Short mmCIF file of C-alpha atoms in Angstrom, two decimals:
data_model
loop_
_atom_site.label_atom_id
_atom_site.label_comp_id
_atom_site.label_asym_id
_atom_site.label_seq_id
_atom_site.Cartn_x
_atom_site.Cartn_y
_atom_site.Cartn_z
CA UNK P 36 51.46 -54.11 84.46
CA UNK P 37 50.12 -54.10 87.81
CA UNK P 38 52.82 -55.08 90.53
CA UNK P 39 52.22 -58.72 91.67
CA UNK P 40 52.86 -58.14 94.78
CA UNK P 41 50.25 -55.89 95.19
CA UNK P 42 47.74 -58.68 94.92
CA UNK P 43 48.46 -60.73 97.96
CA UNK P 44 46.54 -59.66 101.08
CA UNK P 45 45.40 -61.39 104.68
CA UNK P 46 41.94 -61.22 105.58
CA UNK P 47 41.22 -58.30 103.29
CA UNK P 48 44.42 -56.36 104.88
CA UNK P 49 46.74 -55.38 102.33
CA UNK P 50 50.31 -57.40 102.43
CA UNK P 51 53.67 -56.32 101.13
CA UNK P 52 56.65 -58.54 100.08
CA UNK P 53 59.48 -57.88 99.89
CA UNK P 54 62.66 -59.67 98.70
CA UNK P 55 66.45 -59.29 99.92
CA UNK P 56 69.36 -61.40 98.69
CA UNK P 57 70.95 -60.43 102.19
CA UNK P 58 68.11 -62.00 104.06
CA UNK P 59 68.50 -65.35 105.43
CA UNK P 60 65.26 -65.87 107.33
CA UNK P 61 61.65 -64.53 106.93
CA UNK P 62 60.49 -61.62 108.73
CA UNK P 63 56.93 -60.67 109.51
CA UNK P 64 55.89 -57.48 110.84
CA UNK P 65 52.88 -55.17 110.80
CA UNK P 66 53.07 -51.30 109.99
CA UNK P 67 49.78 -49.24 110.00
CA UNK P 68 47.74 -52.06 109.29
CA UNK P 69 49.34 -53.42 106.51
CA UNK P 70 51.29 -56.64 106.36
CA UNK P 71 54.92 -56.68 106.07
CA UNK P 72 56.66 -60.13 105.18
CA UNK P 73 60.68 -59.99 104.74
CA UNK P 74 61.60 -62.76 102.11
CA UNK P 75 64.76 -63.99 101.18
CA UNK P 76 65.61 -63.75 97.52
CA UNK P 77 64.49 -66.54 95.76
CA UNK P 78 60.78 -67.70 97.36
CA UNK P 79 58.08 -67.46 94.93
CA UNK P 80 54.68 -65.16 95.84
CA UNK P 81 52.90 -68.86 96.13
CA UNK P 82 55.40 -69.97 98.72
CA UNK P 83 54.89 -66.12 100.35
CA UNK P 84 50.84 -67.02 100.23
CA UNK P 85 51.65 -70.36 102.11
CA UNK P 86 54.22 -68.66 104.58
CA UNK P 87 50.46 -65.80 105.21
CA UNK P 88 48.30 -69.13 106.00
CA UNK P 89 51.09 -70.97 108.43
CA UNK P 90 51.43 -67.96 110.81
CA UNK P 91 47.96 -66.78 110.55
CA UNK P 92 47.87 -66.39 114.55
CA UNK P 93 51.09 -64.60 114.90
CA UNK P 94 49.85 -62.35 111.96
CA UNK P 95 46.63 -61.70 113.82
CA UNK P 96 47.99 -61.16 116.74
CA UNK P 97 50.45 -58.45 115.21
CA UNK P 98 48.01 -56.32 113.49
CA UNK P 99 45.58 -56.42 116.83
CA UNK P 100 48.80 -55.10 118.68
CA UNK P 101 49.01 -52.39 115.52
CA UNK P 102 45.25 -51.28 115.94
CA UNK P 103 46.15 -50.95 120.02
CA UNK P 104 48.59 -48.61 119.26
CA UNK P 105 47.53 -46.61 116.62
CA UNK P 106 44.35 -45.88 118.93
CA UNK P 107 47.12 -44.32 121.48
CA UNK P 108 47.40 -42.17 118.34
CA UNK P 109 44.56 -40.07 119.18
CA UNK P 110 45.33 -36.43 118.34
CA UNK P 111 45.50 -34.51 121.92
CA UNK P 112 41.84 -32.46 123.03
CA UNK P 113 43.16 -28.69 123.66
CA UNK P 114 39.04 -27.97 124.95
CA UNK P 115 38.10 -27.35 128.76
CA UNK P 116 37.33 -30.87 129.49
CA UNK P 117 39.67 -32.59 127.62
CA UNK P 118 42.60 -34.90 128.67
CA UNK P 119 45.79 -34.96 128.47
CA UNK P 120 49.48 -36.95 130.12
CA UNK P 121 51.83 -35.78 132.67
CA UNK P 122 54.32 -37.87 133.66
CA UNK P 123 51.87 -41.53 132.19
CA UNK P 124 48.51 -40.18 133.86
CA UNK P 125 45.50 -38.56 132.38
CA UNK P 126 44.82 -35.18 133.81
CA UNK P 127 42.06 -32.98 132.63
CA UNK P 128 42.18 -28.93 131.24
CA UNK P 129 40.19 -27.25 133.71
CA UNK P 130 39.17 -23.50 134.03
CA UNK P 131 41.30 -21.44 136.54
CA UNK P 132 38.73 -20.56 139.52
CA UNK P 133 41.27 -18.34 141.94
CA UNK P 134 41.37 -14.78 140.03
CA UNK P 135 44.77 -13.43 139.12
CA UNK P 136 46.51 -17.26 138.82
CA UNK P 137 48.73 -18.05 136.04
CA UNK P 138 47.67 -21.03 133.95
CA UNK P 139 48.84 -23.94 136.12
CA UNK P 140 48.97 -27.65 136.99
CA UNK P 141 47.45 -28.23 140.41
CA UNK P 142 48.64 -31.80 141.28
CA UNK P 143 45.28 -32.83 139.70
CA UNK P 144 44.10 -30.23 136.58
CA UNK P 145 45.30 -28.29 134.05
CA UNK P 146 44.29 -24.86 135.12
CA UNK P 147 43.74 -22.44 131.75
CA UNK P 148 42.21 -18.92 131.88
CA UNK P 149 41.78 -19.61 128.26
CA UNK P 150 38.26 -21.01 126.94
CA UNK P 151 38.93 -21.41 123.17
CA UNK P 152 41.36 -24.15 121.79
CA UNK P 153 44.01 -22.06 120.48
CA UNK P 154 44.21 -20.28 123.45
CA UNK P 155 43.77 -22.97 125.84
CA UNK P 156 46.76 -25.00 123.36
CA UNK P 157 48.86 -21.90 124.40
CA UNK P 158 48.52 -22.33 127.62
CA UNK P 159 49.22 -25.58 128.25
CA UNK P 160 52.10 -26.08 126.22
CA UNK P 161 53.40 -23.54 128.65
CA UNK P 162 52.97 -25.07 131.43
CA UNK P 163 54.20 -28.40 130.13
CA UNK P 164 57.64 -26.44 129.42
CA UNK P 165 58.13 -25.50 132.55
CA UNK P 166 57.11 -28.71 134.19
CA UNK P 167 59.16 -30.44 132.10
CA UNK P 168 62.34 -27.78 133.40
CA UNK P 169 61.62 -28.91 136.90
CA UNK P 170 61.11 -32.33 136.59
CA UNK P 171 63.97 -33.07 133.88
CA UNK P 172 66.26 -30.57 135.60
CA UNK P 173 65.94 -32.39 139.12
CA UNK P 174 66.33 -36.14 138.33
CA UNK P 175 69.86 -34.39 136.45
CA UNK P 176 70.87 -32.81 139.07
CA UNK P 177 69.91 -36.01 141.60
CA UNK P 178 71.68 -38.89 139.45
CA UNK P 179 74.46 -36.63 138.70
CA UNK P 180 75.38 -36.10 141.84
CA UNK P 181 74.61 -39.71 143.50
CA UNK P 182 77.16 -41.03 140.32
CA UNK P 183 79.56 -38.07 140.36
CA UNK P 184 78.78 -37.02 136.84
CA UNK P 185 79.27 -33.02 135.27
CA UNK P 186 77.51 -31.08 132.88
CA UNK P 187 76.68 -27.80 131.54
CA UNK P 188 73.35 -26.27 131.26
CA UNK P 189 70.10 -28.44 131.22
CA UNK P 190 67.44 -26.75 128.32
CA UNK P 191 64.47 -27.59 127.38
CA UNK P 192 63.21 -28.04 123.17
CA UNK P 193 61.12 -28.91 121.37
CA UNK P 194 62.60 -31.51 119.67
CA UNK P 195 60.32 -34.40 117.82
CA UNK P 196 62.50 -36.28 116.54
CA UNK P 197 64.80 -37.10 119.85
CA UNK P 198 63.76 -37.25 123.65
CA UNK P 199 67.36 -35.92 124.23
CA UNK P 200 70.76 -35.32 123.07
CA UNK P 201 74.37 -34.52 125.11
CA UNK P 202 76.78 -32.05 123.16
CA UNK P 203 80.63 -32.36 123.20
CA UNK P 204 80.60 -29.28 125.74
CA UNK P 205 78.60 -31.29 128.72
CA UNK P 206 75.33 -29.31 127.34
CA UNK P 207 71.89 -31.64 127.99
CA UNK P 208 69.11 -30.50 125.54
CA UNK P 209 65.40 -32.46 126.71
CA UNK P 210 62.64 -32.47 124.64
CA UNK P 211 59.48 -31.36 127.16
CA UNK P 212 57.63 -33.57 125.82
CA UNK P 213 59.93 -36.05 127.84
CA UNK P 214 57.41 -35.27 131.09
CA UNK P 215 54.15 -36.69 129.11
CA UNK P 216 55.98 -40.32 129.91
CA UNK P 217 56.32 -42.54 132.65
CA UNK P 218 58.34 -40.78 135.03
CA UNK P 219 60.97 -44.26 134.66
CA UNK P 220 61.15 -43.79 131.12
CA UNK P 221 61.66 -40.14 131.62
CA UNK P 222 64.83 -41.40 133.97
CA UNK P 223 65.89 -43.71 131.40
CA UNK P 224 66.89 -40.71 128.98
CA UNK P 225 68.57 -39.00 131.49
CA UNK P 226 70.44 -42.07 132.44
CA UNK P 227 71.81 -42.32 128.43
CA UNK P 228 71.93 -38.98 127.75
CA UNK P 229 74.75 -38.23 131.18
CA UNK P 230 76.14 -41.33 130.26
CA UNK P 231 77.04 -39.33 127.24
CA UNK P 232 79.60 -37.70 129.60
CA UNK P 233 81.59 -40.50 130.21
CA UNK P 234 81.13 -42.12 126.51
CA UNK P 235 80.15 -39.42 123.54
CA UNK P 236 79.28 -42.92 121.49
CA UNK P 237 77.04 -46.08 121.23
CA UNK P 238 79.62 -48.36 121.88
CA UNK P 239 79.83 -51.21 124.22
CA UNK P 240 81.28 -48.81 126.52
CA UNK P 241 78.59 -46.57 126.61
CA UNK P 242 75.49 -49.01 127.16
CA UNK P 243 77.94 -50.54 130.10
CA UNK P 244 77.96 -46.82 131.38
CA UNK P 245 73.64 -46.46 131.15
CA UNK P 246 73.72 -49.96 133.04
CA UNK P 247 75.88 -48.56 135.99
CA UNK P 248 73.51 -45.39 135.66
CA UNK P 249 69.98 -47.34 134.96
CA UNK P 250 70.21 -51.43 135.56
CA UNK P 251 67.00 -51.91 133.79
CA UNK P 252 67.53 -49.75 131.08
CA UNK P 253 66.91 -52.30 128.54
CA UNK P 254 63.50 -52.83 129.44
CA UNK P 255 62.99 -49.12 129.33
CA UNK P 256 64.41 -48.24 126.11
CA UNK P 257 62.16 -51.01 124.66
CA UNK P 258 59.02 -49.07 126.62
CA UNK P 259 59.82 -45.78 125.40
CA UNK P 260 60.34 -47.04 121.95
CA UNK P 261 56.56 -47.79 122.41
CA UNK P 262 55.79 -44.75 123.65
CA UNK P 263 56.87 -42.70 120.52
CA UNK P 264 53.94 -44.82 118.46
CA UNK P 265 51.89 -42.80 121.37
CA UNK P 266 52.94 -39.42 120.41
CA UNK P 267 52.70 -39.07 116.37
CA UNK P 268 50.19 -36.85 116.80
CA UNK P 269 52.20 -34.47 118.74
CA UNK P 270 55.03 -33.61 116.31
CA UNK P 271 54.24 -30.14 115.62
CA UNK P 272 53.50 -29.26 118.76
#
Protein backbone atom coordinates (compact mmCIF):
# COMPACT_ATOMS: atom_id res chain seq x y z
CA UNK A 1 0.00 0.00 0.00
CA UNK A 2 1.06 3.24 -1.19
CA UNK A 3 2.48 5.53 1.70
CA UNK A 4 -0.16 8.16 2.66
CA UNK A 5 1.97 10.56 3.04
CA UNK A 6 3.04 10.51 -0.26
CA UNK A 7 -0.26 11.92 -1.40
CA UNK A 8 -0.26 15.33 0.12
CA UNK A 9 1.33 18.03 -2.04
CA UNK A 10 1.17 22.17 -2.32
CA UNK A 11 0.47 23.59 -5.54
CA UNK A 12 1.53 20.49 -7.42
CA UNK A 13 4.99 20.46 -5.29
CA UNK A 14 5.46 17.34 -3.60
CA UNK A 15 5.15 17.56 0.48
CA UNK A 16 6.65 15.30 3.09
CA UNK A 17 5.45 14.69 6.71
CA UNK A 18 6.92 13.70 9.02
CA UNK A 19 6.07 12.75 12.64
CA UNK A 20 8.32 12.94 15.94
CA UNK A 21 7.08 12.14 19.46
CA UNK A 22 10.05 14.54 20.54
CA UNK A 23 8.61 17.41 18.62
CA UNK A 24 6.66 19.94 20.37
CA UNK A 25 5.93 22.48 17.64
CA UNK A 26 5.54 22.28 13.80
CA UNK A 27 8.30 22.90 11.56
CA UNK A 28 8.15 23.90 7.93
CA UNK A 29 10.96 23.96 5.69
CA UNK A 30 11.73 23.56 1.99
CA UNK A 31 14.57 21.20 0.56
CA UNK A 32 15.06 21.01 -3.29
CA UNK A 33 11.71 21.95 -4.00
CA UNK A 34 9.90 19.73 -2.00
CA UNK A 35 7.93 20.54 1.10
CA UNK A 36 9.07 19.58 4.42
CA UNK A 37 6.50 19.88 7.42
CA UNK A 38 7.86 18.65 11.02
CA UNK A 39 4.74 17.27 12.97
CA UNK A 40 4.46 16.34 16.35
CA UNK A 41 3.28 12.82 16.99
CA UNK A 42 -0.19 12.63 17.10
CA UNK A 43 -1.74 15.27 14.21
CA UNK A 44 -3.64 13.54 11.63
CA UNK A 45 -2.58 14.06 7.60
CA UNK A 46 -6.10 16.20 7.50
CA UNK A 47 -4.91 18.46 10.26
CA UNK A 48 -1.23 18.42 8.23
CA UNK A 49 -3.47 19.48 4.91
CA UNK A 50 -5.02 22.38 7.04
CA UNK A 51 -1.59 23.36 8.70
CA UNK A 52 -0.34 23.48 4.10
CA UNK A 53 -3.46 25.99 3.51
CA UNK A 54 -2.83 28.36 6.85
CA UNK A 55 0.84 29.16 5.93
CA UNK A 56 0.42 29.13 2.29
CA UNK A 57 2.53 32.53 2.08
CA UNK A 58 5.31 31.46 4.28
CA UNK A 59 5.34 28.17 2.19
CA UNK A 60 5.56 30.19 -0.99
CA UNK A 61 7.83 32.29 0.06
CA UNK A 62 10.22 29.32 1.17
CA UNK A 63 10.27 27.40 -1.95
CA UNK A 64 10.84 30.88 -4.09
CA UNK A 65 13.92 31.34 -1.68
CA UNK A 66 14.76 27.37 -2.64
CA UNK A 67 14.48 28.03 -6.51
CA UNK A 68 16.95 31.33 -5.79
CA UNK A 69 19.39 29.21 -4.54
CA UNK A 70 19.42 26.24 -6.36
CA UNK A 71 19.92 28.62 -9.53
CA UNK A 72 23.35 29.70 -7.62
CA UNK A 73 23.76 25.96 -8.29
CA UNK A 74 24.82 26.39 -11.72
CA UNK A 75 27.67 23.99 -12.54
CA UNK A 76 30.93 26.34 -13.14
CA UNK A 77 31.78 27.20 -17.30
CA UNK A 78 35.60 25.93 -17.65
CA UNK A 79 35.29 27.59 -21.68
CA UNK A 80 37.20 30.90 -22.76
CA UNK A 81 34.40 33.16 -22.00
CA UNK A 82 32.99 31.75 -19.18
CA UNK A 83 32.66 33.07 -15.55
CA UNK A 84 33.67 32.29 -12.62
CA UNK A 85 34.15 33.85 -8.43
CA UNK A 86 37.12 35.17 -6.74
CA UNK A 87 36.77 36.42 -3.60
CA UNK A 88 32.25 37.12 -4.34
CA UNK A 89 32.89 38.70 -7.94
CA UNK A 90 32.44 37.31 -11.36
CA UNK A 91 35.59 37.32 -13.36
CA UNK A 92 35.84 35.89 -16.80
CA UNK A 93 38.53 32.95 -18.37
CA UNK A 94 40.31 34.85 -20.85
CA UNK A 95 43.13 33.78 -23.33
CA UNK A 96 46.72 34.73 -22.20
CA UNK A 97 47.87 37.53 -24.88
CA UNK A 98 51.71 38.26 -23.46
CA UNK A 99 53.76 35.07 -24.85
CA UNK A 100 55.67 33.03 -22.32
CA UNK A 101 53.04 34.00 -19.16
CA UNK A 102 51.93 31.42 -16.84
CA UNK A 103 48.17 31.02 -16.59
CA UNK A 104 47.23 33.92 -14.31
CA UNK A 105 44.66 36.20 -12.65
CA UNK A 106 45.21 39.78 -13.77
CA UNK A 107 43.14 41.80 -11.20
CA UNK A 108 40.37 41.48 -13.86
CA UNK A 109 40.62 37.86 -16.04
CA UNK A 110 41.47 34.58 -15.76
CA UNK A 111 44.38 34.30 -18.09
CA UNK A 112 44.60 30.42 -19.62
CA UNK A 113 46.96 29.37 -22.46
CA UNK A 114 44.58 26.53 -22.60
CA UNK A 115 41.56 26.63 -25.25
CA UNK A 116 39.76 23.31 -24.50
CA UNK A 117 37.78 22.74 -21.18
CA UNK A 118 39.84 20.19 -19.63
CA UNK A 119 42.71 22.05 -20.15
CA UNK A 120 41.46 25.38 -19.43
CA UNK A 121 39.76 23.42 -15.89
CA UNK A 122 43.51 22.65 -15.24
CA UNK A 123 44.52 25.76 -15.34
CA UNK A 124 42.43 27.53 -13.36
CA UNK A 125 42.13 25.37 -10.55
CA UNK A 126 45.77 26.22 -10.39
CA UNK A 127 45.66 29.41 -10.12
CA UNK A 128 42.80 29.38 -7.64
CA UNK A 129 45.31 27.26 -5.32
CA UNK A 130 47.69 29.56 -5.23
CA UNK A 131 45.47 32.56 -4.83
CA UNK A 132 43.84 31.01 -2.27
CA UNK A 133 47.75 30.44 -0.45
CA UNK A 134 48.17 34.15 -0.61
CA UNK A 135 45.07 35.39 0.33
CA UNK A 136 44.27 32.74 3.21
CA UNK A 137 47.91 32.77 4.29
CA UNK A 138 47.93 36.72 4.79
CA UNK A 139 44.67 37.50 6.67
CA UNK A 140 46.51 34.40 9.15
CA UNK A 141 49.36 35.87 9.44
CA UNK A 142 47.57 39.64 9.91
CA UNK A 143 44.89 38.58 12.69
CA UNK A 144 47.38 36.43 14.29
CA UNK A 145 49.58 38.81 14.94
CA UNK A 146 47.14 41.94 15.74
CA UNK A 147 45.54 39.16 18.58
CA UNK A 148 48.82 37.49 19.55
CA UNK A 149 47.78 34.09 18.36
CA UNK A 150 50.48 30.94 17.15
CA UNK A 151 50.33 28.36 14.72
CA UNK A 152 52.07 25.97 12.61
CA UNK A 153 51.98 25.75 8.94
CA UNK A 154 49.02 27.24 6.87
CA UNK A 155 48.10 24.49 3.73
CA UNK A 156 45.92 24.59 1.36
CA UNK A 157 43.16 21.28 0.34
CA UNK A 158 40.87 20.45 -1.22
CA UNK A 159 38.52 19.73 1.18
CA UNK A 160 34.50 19.73 0.28
CA UNK A 161 33.18 18.95 3.03
CA UNK A 162 34.87 21.77 5.50
CA UNK A 163 36.10 25.42 4.64
CA UNK A 164 38.76 24.67 7.38
CA UNK A 165 39.94 22.73 10.23
CA UNK A 166 42.83 23.49 13.20
CA UNK A 167 44.81 20.26 14.37
CA UNK A 168 45.98 19.67 18.01
CA UNK A 169 49.63 20.66 16.73
CA UNK A 170 48.64 24.53 15.76
CA UNK A 171 48.43 23.12 11.96
CA UNK A 172 45.59 25.35 9.79
CA UNK A 173 44.39 23.25 6.76
CA UNK A 174 41.99 25.82 4.20
CA UNK A 175 40.04 24.54 1.67
CA UNK A 176 40.94 26.93 -1.65
CA UNK A 177 37.87 27.02 -2.43
CA UNK A 178 37.62 29.39 0.71
CA UNK A 179 38.83 32.45 -1.88
CA UNK A 180 35.58 31.93 -4.28
CA UNK A 181 33.67 33.78 -1.12
CA UNK A 182 33.25 37.07 0.14
CA UNK A 183 36.50 38.05 1.27
CA UNK A 184 34.45 38.65 5.10
CA UNK A 185 33.28 35.27 5.03
CA UNK A 186 36.66 34.11 4.00
CA UNK A 187 37.86 36.10 7.43
CA UNK A 188 35.19 34.56 9.33
CA UNK A 189 36.87 30.97 8.97
CA UNK A 190 40.02 32.16 9.83
CA UNK A 191 38.64 33.91 12.80
CA UNK A 192 37.10 30.18 14.12
CA UNK A 193 39.54 28.16 12.85
CA UNK A 194 42.75 30.35 15.14
CA UNK A 195 40.30 30.54 17.68
CA UNK A 196 40.87 26.86 17.64
CA UNK A 197 44.20 27.77 19.33
CA UNK A 198 42.93 29.09 22.29
CA UNK A 199 39.75 26.56 22.51
CA UNK A 200 40.22 22.99 20.48
CA UNK A 201 36.13 22.79 21.10
CA UNK A 202 32.63 24.31 20.37
CA UNK A 203 32.02 25.33 23.66
CA UNK A 204 30.86 28.55 25.04
CA UNK A 205 34.39 29.31 25.40
CA UNK A 206 35.27 28.99 22.03
CA UNK A 207 32.42 31.10 20.21
CA UNK A 208 33.41 33.87 23.10
CA UNK A 209 37.02 33.46 21.60
CA UNK A 210 35.65 33.95 17.52
CA UNK A 211 33.71 37.07 19.05
CA UNK A 212 36.97 38.68 20.47
CA UNK A 213 38.54 37.55 16.99
CA UNK A 214 35.35 38.42 14.58
CA UNK A 215 32.39 40.60 16.48
CA UNK A 216 30.03 39.86 13.73
CA UNK A 217 30.73 36.46 13.30
CA UNK A 218 27.28 35.37 13.77
CA UNK A 219 26.02 37.07 10.89
CA UNK A 220 28.80 35.53 8.89
CA UNK A 221 28.55 32.03 9.79
CA UNK A 222 24.82 32.33 8.86
CA UNK A 223 26.16 33.89 5.22
CA UNK A 224 28.56 31.28 4.58
CA UNK A 225 26.15 28.64 5.55
CA UNK A 226 24.38 30.10 2.42
CA UNK A 227 27.14 30.09 0.48
CA UNK A 228 27.76 26.25 0.58
CA UNK A 229 24.03 25.88 -1.24
CA UNK A 230 26.26 28.03 -3.91
CA UNK A 231 28.94 25.56 -4.35
CA UNK A 232 27.29 21.88 -4.75
CA UNK A 233 28.38 21.83 -7.95
CA UNK A 234 31.93 22.17 -7.08
CA UNK A 235 32.54 19.10 -4.87
CA UNK A 236 34.75 17.21 -7.03
CA UNK A 237 36.63 19.77 -8.04
Amino acid sequence: MDDPRSQLSFDGMPVQVRFSARRRRIGIGVEQQVVQLLLPQGYSLQEAATLLAEHRKVIQRLLQQDRQLRAMETPPDFRIGGHLRLLGEEYEICPETTPGRRPRFDGGCFRVTASDPVGVRRQVLLIYRQLAADVISDRVEDLAARHGITYGTVKINSASGRWGSCSASGNLNFSWKLVMCPEPLLEYVVAHELAHRRQMNHSALFWREVARLCPDYQIRRKLIREEERRFRSWREL
